[in-house]
XYZ file of C-alpha atoms in Angstrom:
663
model
C -44.895 -91.373 22.218
C -44.595 -89.949 18.698
C -46.857 -87.082 19.739
C -44.635 -86.241 22.718
C -41.519 -86.393 20.532
C -43.221 -84.001 18.099
C -43.668 -81.613 21.016
C -39.987 -82.069 21.931
C -39.011 -80.792 18.473
C -41.676 -78.082 18.250
C -40.943 -76.489 21.638
C -37.448 -75.147 20.811
C -38.701 -74.362 17.295
C -41.483 -72.202 18.747
C -39.048 -70.711 21.259
C -36.816 -69.616 18.379
C -39.601 -67.698 16.650
C -40.905 -66.257 19.911
C -37.406 -65.104 20.778
C -36.975 -63.442 17.400
C -40.341 -61.680 17.518
C -40.755 -60.909 21.208
C -37.237 -61.066 22.649
C -36.081 -57.485 22.027
C -39.387 -56.015 23.220
C -39.362 -58.125 26.386
C -35.772 -57.133 27.027
C -36.696 -53.457 26.917
C -39.770 -53.893 29.115
C -38.331 -56.220 31.765
C -34.688 -55.164 31.901
C -33.768 -53.325 35.117
C -32.682 -49.739 34.775
C -29.026 -49.308 33.887
C -26.910 -47.860 36.679
C -25.402 -44.465 36.111
C -22.114 -44.597 34.280
C -22.629 -48.110 32.918
C -23.520 -46.955 29.407
C -19.975 -45.786 28.839
C -18.557 -49.149 29.896
C -20.549 -51.064 27.305
C -18.618 -49.305 24.560
C -15.300 -50.813 25.658
C -13.286 -53.345 23.709
C -14.504 -56.888 23.236
C -13.858 -59.407 25.997
C -11.523 -62.190 24.794
C -13.035 -65.600 24.184
C -16.128 -64.544 22.303
C -17.591 -62.586 25.186
C -19.837 -59.542 24.956
C -18.478 -56.079 24.285
C -17.915 -54.824 27.815
C -15.187 -54.291 30.367
C -14.497 -57.041 32.881
C -16.263 -55.350 35.830
C -19.302 -54.480 33.720
C -19.460 -58.080 32.453
C -19.416 -59.400 36.011
C -22.081 -56.989 37.221
C -24.352 -57.860 34.320
C -23.886 -61.609 34.890
C -24.677 -61.315 38.597
C -27.723 -59.140 37.912
C -29.000 -61.632 35.337
C -28.842 -64.586 37.716
C -30.372 -62.650 40.614
C -33.381 -61.458 38.616
C -34.126 -64.080 35.933
C -37.748 -62.926 35.626
C -36.463 -59.631 34.241
C -34.815 -61.365 31.305
C -37.581 -62.102 28.817
C -35.434 -63.787 26.146
C -33.916 -66.055 28.803
C -37.349 -67.265 29.874
C -38.352 -67.885 26.270
C -35.124 -69.799 25.680
C -34.826 -71.867 28.866
C -38.362 -72.943 29.747
C -39.281 -74.646 26.428
C -35.975 -76.542 26.324
C -36.457 -77.627 29.937
C -39.899 -79.023 29.116
C -38.476 -80.702 25.997
C -35.747 -82.311 28.109
C -38.354 -83.724 30.505
C -40.408 -85.156 27.642
C -37.274 -86.605 26.006
C -36.350 -88.245 29.315
C -39.824 -89.782 29.593
C -39.526 -91.127 26.046
C -36.052 -92.548 26.724
C -37.312 -94.251 29.884
C -40.247 -95.750 27.984
C -37.928 -97.129 25.302
C -35.645 -98.558 28.005
C -38.575 -100.291 29.694
C -39.998 -101.624 26.419
C -37.302 -101.738 23.719
C -38.436 -101.416 20.143
C -39.001 -98.952 17.339
C -41.927 -96.548 17.311
C -42.742 -94.690 14.129
C -45.366 -92.177 13.159
C -46.162 -90.503 9.851
C -47.609 -87.027 9.563
C -47.976 -87.138 5.796
C -46.637 -88.968 2.762
C -45.483 -86.890 -0.198
C -45.666 -88.726 -3.514
C -42.878 -87.768 -5.888
C -43.502 -90.142 -8.770
C -40.577 -92.371 -7.753
C -39.564 -92.718 -4.107
C -42.110 -91.102 -1.740
C -41.014 -88.728 1.014
C -42.350 -89.545 4.467
C -42.744 -86.705 6.940
C -42.577 -88.790 10.078
C -40.604 -89.576 13.221
C -38.763 -92.664 14.448
C -38.005 -93.384 18.098
C -35.750 -96.274 19.102
C -32.933 -96.794 21.572
C -30.414 -94.776 19.554
C -32.604 -91.748 18.888
C -34.041 -91.764 22.410
C -30.694 -91.478 24.226
C -29.127 -89.071 21.721
C -32.229 -86.859 21.773
C -32.111 -86.740 25.567
C -28.429 -85.794 25.465
C -29.110 -82.984 22.975
C -31.876 -81.532 25.146
C -29.765 -81.687 28.317
C -26.728 -80.028 26.760
C -28.891 -77.379 25.067
C -30.580 -76.619 28.402
C -27.199 -76.324 30.131
C -25.953 -73.940 27.432
C -29.083 -71.782 27.615
C -28.917 -71.487 31.414
C -25.188 -70.782 31.296
C -25.678 -68.130 28.611
C -28.099 -66.148 30.772
C -25.104 -64.974 32.783
C -22.347 -65.279 30.194
C -24.191 -63.260 27.530
C -26.003 -60.895 29.896
C -24.101 -57.897 28.566
C -24.588 -58.746 24.914
C -26.988 -56.369 23.113
C -27.993 -59.167 20.699
C -28.704 -61.791 23.335
C -32.301 -62.327 22.174
C -31.265 -63.334 18.643
C -28.431 -65.423 20.072
C -30.818 -67.397 22.300
C -33.324 -67.752 19.464
C -30.723 -69.224 17.121
C -29.672 -71.698 19.825
C -33.295 -72.812 20.126
C -33.610 -73.188 16.350
C -30.311 -75.068 16.276
C -31.593 -77.418 18.976
C -34.825 -78.065 17.099
C -32.874 -78.830 13.908
C -30.616 -81.328 15.688
C -33.617 -83.008 17.285
C -35.173 -83.296 13.831
C -31.991 -85.030 12.624
C -32.122 -87.410 15.588
C -35.806 -88.346 15.400
C -36.393 -88.159 11.625
C -37.790 -91.338 10.066
C -36.952 -90.235 6.509
C -33.557 -89.374 5.055
C -34.826 -86.243 3.310
C -36.480 -85.005 6.488
C -33.180 -85.676 8.252
C -31.453 -83.629 5.577
C -33.747 -80.671 6.293
C -32.613 -80.589 9.914
C -29.039 -81.166 8.763
C -29.076 -77.999 6.633
C -30.932 -75.855 9.177
C -28.145 -76.672 11.624
C -25.648 -75.450 9.045
C -27.241 -72.025 8.628
C -27.707 -71.649 12.403
C -24.037 -72.456 12.974
C -23.152 -69.715 10.479
C -25.107 -67.113 12.442
C -23.896 -68.317 15.845
C -20.207 -68.579 14.964
C -20.409 -65.112 13.425
C -22.476 -63.686 16.277
C -19.924 -60.935 16.840
C -19.847 -60.107 13.146
C -18.449 -56.635 13.738
C -15.083 -58.392 14.094
C -13.954 -59.310 10.586
C -12.161 -62.456 11.821
C -15.402 -63.783 13.313
C -17.400 -63.292 10.118
C -14.643 -64.981 8.117
C -14.688 -67.948 10.487
C -18.454 -68.239 10.035
C -18.143 -68.136 6.242
C -15.361 -70.726 6.339
C -17.433 -73.098 8.460
C -20.454 -72.631 6.227
C -18.600 -73.188 2.961
C -16.598 -76.229 4.062
C -19.595 -77.996 5.569
C -21.666 -77.167 2.473
C -18.933 -78.726 0.348
C -19.386 -81.980 2.209
C -23.159 -81.665 2.103
C -23.144 -81.807 -1.698
C -21.865 -85.376 -1.507
C -24.182 -86.130 1.402
C -27.258 -85.076 -0.575
C -26.311 -87.217 -3.565
C -25.702 -90.123 -1.198
C -29.222 -89.686 0.175
C -30.590 -89.661 -3.378
C -28.630 -92.799 -4.273
C -29.972 -94.697 -1.263
C -33.545 -93.477 -1.599
C -33.861 -94.103 -5.310
C -32.073 -97.438 -5.056
C -34.308 -98.639 -2.218
C -37.405 -96.970 -3.762
C -37.963 -95.247 -0.423
C -36.296 -92.609 1.720
C -37.730 -94.087 4.926
C -34.772 -95.175 7.073
C -36.251 -98.515 8.059
C -36.970 -99.400 4.439
C -33.499 -98.307 3.337
C -31.862 -100.518 5.966
C -34.109 -103.457 5.110
C -33.304 -103.236 1.388
C -29.618 -102.304 1.628
C -28.572 -105.937 1.220
C -30.509 -106.257 -2.033
C -28.968 -103.208 -3.701
C -26.060 -103.588 -6.157
C -22.653 -103.395 -4.479
C -21.662 -100.418 -6.603
C -24.767 -98.484 -5.540
C -24.289 -99.171 -1.837
C -20.579 -98.367 -1.944
C -21.097 -95.145 -3.896
C -23.893 -94.044 -1.554
C -21.817 -94.788 1.555
C -18.802 -92.907 0.208
C -20.969 -89.920 -0.696
C -22.466 -89.923 2.783
C -18.942 -89.911 4.212
C -18.318 -86.573 2.481
C -21.089 -84.984 4.537
C -19.950 -86.819 7.661
C -16.390 -85.505 7.218
C -17.719 -81.972 6.850
C -20.176 -81.961 9.742
C -18.007 -83.974 12.150
C -14.840 -82.097 11.136
C -12.846 -85.092 9.964
C -9.858 -84.972 7.651
C -9.736 -83.437 5.081
C -12.741 -81.180 5.876
C -11.761 -80.477 9.480
C -10.134 -77.056 9.216
C -13.303 -75.057 9.907
C -13.764 -76.225 13.485
C -10.755 -74.601 15.223
C -11.608 -71.271 13.562
C -15.208 -71.652 14.761
C -13.885 -70.799 18.240
C -14.508 -67.200 17.178
C -18.098 -67.687 18.338
C -19.163 -67.177 21.958
C -17.862 -69.901 24.291
C -21.308 -71.425 25.043
C -21.744 -71.903 21.291
C -18.528 -73.888 21.269
C -20.024 -76.155 23.916
C -23.233 -76.603 21.937
C -21.798 -77.091 18.459
C -18.675 -79.010 19.438
C -20.089 -81.320 22.089
C -23.514 -82.758 21.508
C -25.062 -81.347 18.383
C -23.613 -80.312 15.048
C -20.283 -82.140 15.075
C -21.904 -85.250 16.513
C -24.478 -85.313 13.713
C -22.093 -86.925 11.227
C -21.203 -89.787 13.564
C -24.872 -90.155 14.456
C -25.866 -90.543 10.785
C -23.290 -93.295 10.276
C -24.675 -95.074 13.333
C -28.250 -94.443 12.126
C -27.693 -96.122 8.732
C -24.933 -98.466 9.900
C -26.428 -101.373 7.995
C -25.626 -99.561 4.745
C -21.970 -99.191 5.743
C -21.749 -102.859 6.708
C -22.701 -103.640 3.102
C -19.864 -101.363 1.892
C -16.555 -102.540 3.428
C -14.604 -100.060 1.291
C -16.449 -97.170 2.956
C -15.755 -98.624 6.415
C -12.077 -98.988 5.571
C -11.867 -95.399 4.348
C -13.712 -94.235 7.468
C -11.155 -96.000 9.650
C -8.160 -94.551 7.794
C -9.551 -91.005 7.899
C -10.285 -91.494 11.598
C -6.665 -92.439 12.327
C -5.365 -89.331 10.548
C -7.926 -87.124 12.294
C -7.537 -88.492 15.809
C -3.736 -88.524 15.951
C -3.122 -85.377 13.899
C -5.622 -83.326 15.908
C -4.253 -84.607 19.212
C -0.754 -83.514 18.201
C -2.134 -80.131 17.132
C -3.860 -79.729 20.501
C -0.561 -80.408 22.244
C 0.940 -77.158 20.878
C -2.027 -74.737 21.080
C -1.867 -71.758 23.436
C -5.569 -70.839 23.170
C -7.597 -72.941 25.623
C -10.588 -73.082 23.271
C -8.462 -74.249 20.356
C -7.008 -77.007 22.528
C -10.543 -78.222 23.165
C -11.494 -77.751 19.507
C -8.718 -80.033 18.273
C -9.621 -82.391 21.094
C -13.160 -82.529 19.703
C -11.894 -83.500 16.245
C -9.785 -86.218 17.856
C -12.611 -87.633 19.969
C -15.044 -87.634 17.055
C -12.437 -89.613 15.153
C -12.400 -92.127 18.015
C -16.140 -92.610 17.471
C -15.629 -92.944 13.709
C -12.857 -95.473 14.320
C -15.203 -97.439 16.562
C -17.808 -97.609 13.821
C -15.124 -98.644 11.324
C -14.112 -101.669 13.437
C -17.640 -102.719 14.380
C -17.925 -101.101 17.823
C -21.400 -99.681 17.202
C -22.369 -99.691 20.883
C -18.983 -98.358 21.942
C -19.046 -95.516 19.397
C -22.574 -94.461 20.348
C -21.686 -94.703 24.035
C -18.613 -92.528 23.468
C -20.822 -90.036 21.621
C -22.969 -89.770 24.759
C -20.095 -89.514 27.231
C -18.264 -87.062 24.990
C -21.349 -84.863 24.861
C -21.266 -84.617 28.655
C -17.573 -84.092 29.325
C -16.843 -81.871 26.322
C -19.773 -79.562 27.131
C -18.384 -79.463 30.669
C -14.890 -78.566 29.441
C -16.018 -75.771 27.135
C -18.308 -74.200 29.730
C -15.592 -74.502 32.375
C -13.222 -72.808 29.944
C -15.768 -69.983 29.730
C -15.608 -69.589 33.518
C -11.816 -69.377 33.334
C -11.981 -66.855 30.488
C -14.419 -64.654 32.416
C -12.090 -64.646 35.414
C -8.801 -64.152 33.584
C -10.086 -62.042 30.698
C -8.032 -64.070 28.237
C -8.091 -67.281 26.212
C -4.372 -67.880 26.501
C -2.953 -70.596 28.729
C 0.138 -68.483 29.353
C -2.047 -65.974 31.207
C -3.437 -68.499 33.673
C -1.934 -70.297 36.658
C -2.896 -70.962 40.279
C -6.657 -70.743 39.624
C -7.567 -73.803 41.723
C -7.537 -71.885 45.011
C -9.964 -69.173 43.949
C -12.097 -71.336 41.618
C -12.560 -74.653 43.458
C -15.857 -75.575 41.789
C -14.481 -74.951 38.300
C -11.230 -76.717 39.196
C -12.816 -79.948 40.389
C -15.399 -79.974 37.614
C -12.771 -79.430 34.935
C -10.599 -82.094 36.554
C -13.435 -84.587 36.140
C -13.923 -83.485 32.521
C -10.238 -83.818 31.639
C -10.063 -87.208 33.349
C -13.024 -88.378 31.264
C -11.356 -86.994 28.149
C -8.192 -88.964 28.848
C -10.090 -92.084 29.944
C -9.090 -92.253 33.592
C -11.121 -94.840 35.527
C -13.811 -94.697 36.705
C -14.923 -91.641 34.710
C -17.325 -92.080 31.799
C -14.714 -91.669 29.093
C -12.801 -94.703 30.343
C -15.728 -97.062 29.766
C -16.643 -95.762 26.322
C -13.100 -95.394 24.999
C -12.132 -98.844 26.258
C -15.089 -100.345 24.377
C -13.772 -98.841 21.128
C -10.190 -99.990 21.779
C -11.367 -103.494 22.656
C -13.361 -103.732 19.424
C -10.356 -102.543 17.399
C -8.177 -105.194 19.047
C -10.818 -107.866 18.388
C -11.159 -106.937 14.716
C -7.398 -106.780 14.196
C -6.879 -110.096 15.959
C -9.541 -111.792 13.815
C -8.058 -110.741 10.485
C -10.402 -107.801 9.958
C -13.674 -109.600 10.696
C -15.995 -107.219 12.496
C -17.859 -108.466 15.540
C -21.675 -108.423 15.088
C -22.527 -104.853 15.971
C -26.318 -105.019 15.852
C -28.472 -108.156 16.164
C -29.474 -109.283 12.687
C -26.985 -106.991 10.945
C -24.817 -108.467 8.178
C -21.239 -109.480 8.910
C -18.503 -107.339 7.426
C -14.785 -107.473 6.843
C -12.092 -104.820 6.495
C -8.403 -105.392 5.716
C -6.484 -106.656 8.729
C -3.815 -103.998 8.170
C -6.425 -101.260 8.420
C -7.744 -102.765 11.659
C -4.244 -102.882 13.184
C -3.644 -99.290 12.061
C -6.844 -98.183 13.801
C -5.823 -100.006 16.982
C -2.329 -98.463 16.978
C -3.793 -95.026 16.247
C -6.179 -95.313 19.191
C -3.387 -96.215 21.610
C -1.098 -93.414 20.415
C -3.988 -90.967 20.619
C -4.594 -91.960 24.245
C -1.000 -91.049 25.119
C -1.064 -87.704 23.295
C -4.511 -86.887 24.736
C -3.197 -87.451 28.253
C -0.242 -85.171 27.503
C -2.248 -82.187 26.243
C -4.942 -82.623 28.910
C -2.289 -82.646 31.646
C -0.620 -79.575 30.105
C -3.923 -77.668 30.068
C -4.722 -78.728 33.641
C -1.310 -77.799 35.044
C -0.974 -74.476 33.236
C -4.481 -73.376 34.198
C -4.794 -74.384 37.822
C -1.271 -74.844 39.211
C 1.857 -72.783 39.585
C 1.909 -69.054 40.152
C -0.721 -66.730 38.636
C 0.605 -65.209 35.427
C -1.976 -62.468 34.964
C -3.275 -59.358 36.714
C -6.804 -60.256 37.707
C -8.816 -61.189 40.751
C -9.185 -64.963 41.022
C -12.792 -65.734 41.941
C -15.455 -68.255 41.060
C -17.685 -67.492 38.102
C -21.320 -66.486 38.737
C -23.500 -69.331 40.007
C -25.522 -69.632 36.805
C -22.255 -70.603 35.143
C -20.301 -72.476 37.819
C -23.274 -74.532 39.014
C -24.101 -75.521 35.444
C -20.527 -76.741 35.038
C -20.772 -78.667 38.316
C -24.039 -80.270 37.166
C -22.363 -81.504 33.966
C -19.557 -83.009 36.048
C -21.999 -85.572 37.447
C -22.783 -87.412 34.181
C -19.159 -86.984 33.124
C -18.173 -88.945 36.210
C -20.875 -91.622 36.472
C -22.364 -92.083 32.997
C -19.977 -94.925 32.235
C -21.577 -97.175 34.844
C -24.832 -97.173 32.872
C -23.139 -99.246 30.190
C -22.224 -102.146 32.461
C -25.390 -103.958 31.446
C -23.889 -104.664 28.018
C -20.882 -106.959 27.814
C -19.223 -104.986 25.025
C -19.320 -101.828 27.180
C -17.604 -103.383 30.186
C -13.859 -102.729 30.610
C -11.599 -105.514 29.367
C -8.187 -106.140 30.857
C -6.441 -106.744 27.532
C -7.413 -103.346 26.135
C -7.588 -101.306 29.345
C -4.072 -101.967 30.646
C -2.097 -100.792 27.576
C -4.299 -97.717 27.274
C -3.865 -96.804 30.941
C -0.106 -97.317 30.756
C 0.145 -95.037 27.727
C -2.131 -92.440 29.353
C 0.064 -92.440 32.447
C 3.155 -92.090 30.260
C 1.705 -89.136 28.352
C 0.518 -87.319 31.462
C 3.760 -88.125 33.277
C 5.841 -86.681 30.446
C 3.814 -83.456 30.485
C 4.172 -83.196 34.274
C 7.914 -83.875 34.130
C 8.505 -81.081 31.632
C 6.185 -78.671 33.471
C 7.668 -79.413 36.895
C 11.157 -78.454 35.748
C 9.953 -74.869 35.278
C 6.232 -74.248 36.047
C 6.461 -70.738 34.652
C 7.257 -72.017 31.144
C 4.931 -73.782 28.715
C 5.663 -77.551 28.611
C 5.080 -77.419 24.836
C 8.582 -75.992 24.542
C 9.818 -79.592 24.720
C 8.404 -80.158 21.229
C 11.267 -78.152 19.830
C 11.251 -77.389 16.110
C 8.031 -79.324 15.448
C 6.027 -77.130 17.807
C 5.240 -74.589 15.099
C 4.209 -77.391 12.743
C 1.837 -78.825 15.365
C 0.535 -75.386 16.358
C -0.409 -74.704 12.741
C -2.040 -78.149 12.465
C 0.485 -79.433 9.925
C -0.257 -76.392 7.741
C -3.248 -77.996 6.086
C -4.841 -74.556 5.831
C -1.710 -73.264 4.096
C -1.914 -76.178 1.673
C -5.552 -75.387 0.893
C -4.664 -71.720 0.458
C -1.947 -72.620 -2.048
C -3.870 -75.339 -3.875
C -7.397 -73.904 -3.839
C -7.747 -70.359 -2.563
C -4.970 -68.681 -4.540
C -5.763 -70.399 -7.863
C -9.451 -69.569 -7.470
C -8.626 -65.941 -6.691
C -6.258 -65.777 -9.658
C -8.947 -67.248 -11.888
C -11.472 -64.787 -10.490
C -9.148 -61.878 -11.283
C -8.772 -63.151 -14.846
C -12.538 -63.482 -15.172
C -12.938 -59.912 -13.951
C -10.339 -58.765 -16.467
C -11.992 -60.620 -19.351
C -15.373 -59.372 -18.229
C -14.150 -55.793 -18.034
C -12.080 -55.729 -21.210
C -14.153 -58.142 -23.264
C -17.804 -58.492 -22.340
C -18.213 -55.089 -20.720
C -16.100 -53.426 -23.440
C -18.308 -54.913 -26.165
C -21.478 -53.764 -24.428
C -20.076 -50.315 -23.701
C -18.718 -50.038 -27.286
C -22.091 -50.956 -28.756
C -23.751 -48.326 -26.601
C -21.142 -45.728 -27.593
C -21.608 -46.561 -31.311
C -25.344 -46.241 -30.982
C -24.947 -42.859 -29.333
C -22.557 -41.622 -32.057
C -24.886 -42.877 -34.772
C -27.859 -41.172 -33.180
C -26.047 -37.890 -32.571
C -26.836 -36.357 -36.030
C -30.464 -37.345 -35.616
C -30.615 -35.443 -32.362
C -29.676 -32.097 -33.968
C -33.215 -31.203 -35.059
C -34.532 -32.243 -31.673
C -33.172 -29.191 -29.852
C -36.336 -28.319 -27.879
C -36.948 -24.946 -29.696
C -40.628 -24.648 -30.860
C -39.701 -21.960 -33.444
C -37.323 -24.423 -35.117
C -40.034 -27.064 -35.201
C -42.569 -24.545 -36.669
C -40.072 -23.334 -39.272
C -39.348 -26.897 -40.324
C -43.058 -27.661 -40.526
C -43.754 -24.601 -42.744
C -40.732 -25.388 -44.931
C -41.983 -28.921 -45.377
C -45.442 -27.745 -46.340
C -43.983 -25.303 -48.853
C -41.795 -28.002 -50.405
C -44.690 -30.443 -50.646
C -46.925 -27.778 -52.197
C -44.270 -26.738 -54.679
C -43.602 -30.327 -55.620
C -47.266 -31.027 -56.145
C -47.704 -27.936 -58.395
C -44.631 -28.729 -60.475
C -45.314 -32.448 -60.849
C -49.031 -32.173 -61.381
């Protein structure tokens, strides 16, 4: 099995390099001839929503041509086929683990460091098997979808190659048996996200968004790396199994410090408060990238790492408590921000922050199975929602909800698929999100009702305790988030698909490569929850399900009531004076600009001034003094041979005269 998992990681890795080296050449050789007059269209303004630089009609023609003749798209073949094979192998591995539960490990080599050795090896268990399968499936869906969506993009080959490299890096994080090997994949994902978010770098806003995402996540990664060092050196091994086995023997201060440092990286990668501000701006990237990064891969990596080394966090109750408090702020604050956004992709971006916080809250209250299950269901329905949003953007030519309306009649496949995705997001039974979210809420209620004692999350894991007040706060935050989530999901649904059309465009279904991919993702979004019925903690419980459903109905009903009074007006108007505050996400970015950006810029200007007037002035002054001192010495060196000869003769005469006189 370890050999097949190695192939799963190597296939997208090889596809990335093949795409970089061969993609452009294959595009030129296999691409059909461009129709007359199309070259002028490709120079038009950029399509909203991170689309290629083309007019709407040219974009549609290119997408239809790409799906009708896939064999003519060399980069698409390089991108899609390896990921498809990797998905099949990951499914076989997941099935084998399901049939015979247990942990399989394999070591390629052991690197001795003089202290804790570094093991280059893989680890396959129930957690890594299902998450790896989810990553492969979502990556395959994004690659297939992108064949049509990015057909007009002149840099499609590099785009597809970076997606493949991104996929390989995430799979390395999932299957790594060593924390340092995991960190390698963790950082490769970071650099790939930089290139993908800034794919359309010719737009200054896009490149700034990429830099912002890179810098903020790197800030968290500094703490993450030191946390890895603390665990590895404390346990005398970076191998995950050894770290978990020895976590209980480490000093409390070491475990707590390591867990808190790891949380810094988790907050950065999974966009949790206070390192969450990069993710909404990352919507500058192409829409399929939003589905990949914000559904199943990069942002899920932080939650996955906490679940991977959960035994360490159970030994550090302070870290679990902090995780729960940050999750409450993130889930409720982001849900309120989503309620006031006009950009459909930013609504889904803030929704992603909120749902990741639900997973973090589940881990904080001991719902390990529920949090992991919600990670899986979220990967399905959030990928569905982002890709469906791409279909809407291609049709309407805009990201803005105020430009939509009445799309359900002309886009039935997208409408029903997105309806399933939004229902799963809210937690409407019997969609997948209902099962997973209810498991987290039930665990929060159990922990709060038992004075903060966490239920045993994993067989053989140590018991843990968090303050009862923190547990009740997590439970209340989850319920309030359900209500707000239902409100913004209903607002998005109503403004997009109902009422009168508010834009000048032809309402039609997206190309099949896009719409059928969205429909395929609707299936797991609808039925994935039933696969958890075999575990008692993943079955719906009346005590937690009823309050959540009542609040969800109240939130959706309030949004419908406001919208129904005037379908042509945004229901967010009911927020009144706080709408601007919510739309700007409580002005956290403004706070960072005032507290960090402006002081750093002011300091940089002072450094430049000191450097120019002090350091540079001293260097330039020394050079000027040397030149002035050397100027008299340069007078004889005028380049005239007669002057040199005259000086030579005069010198000889003086020496001769001196010798005669003195001797």
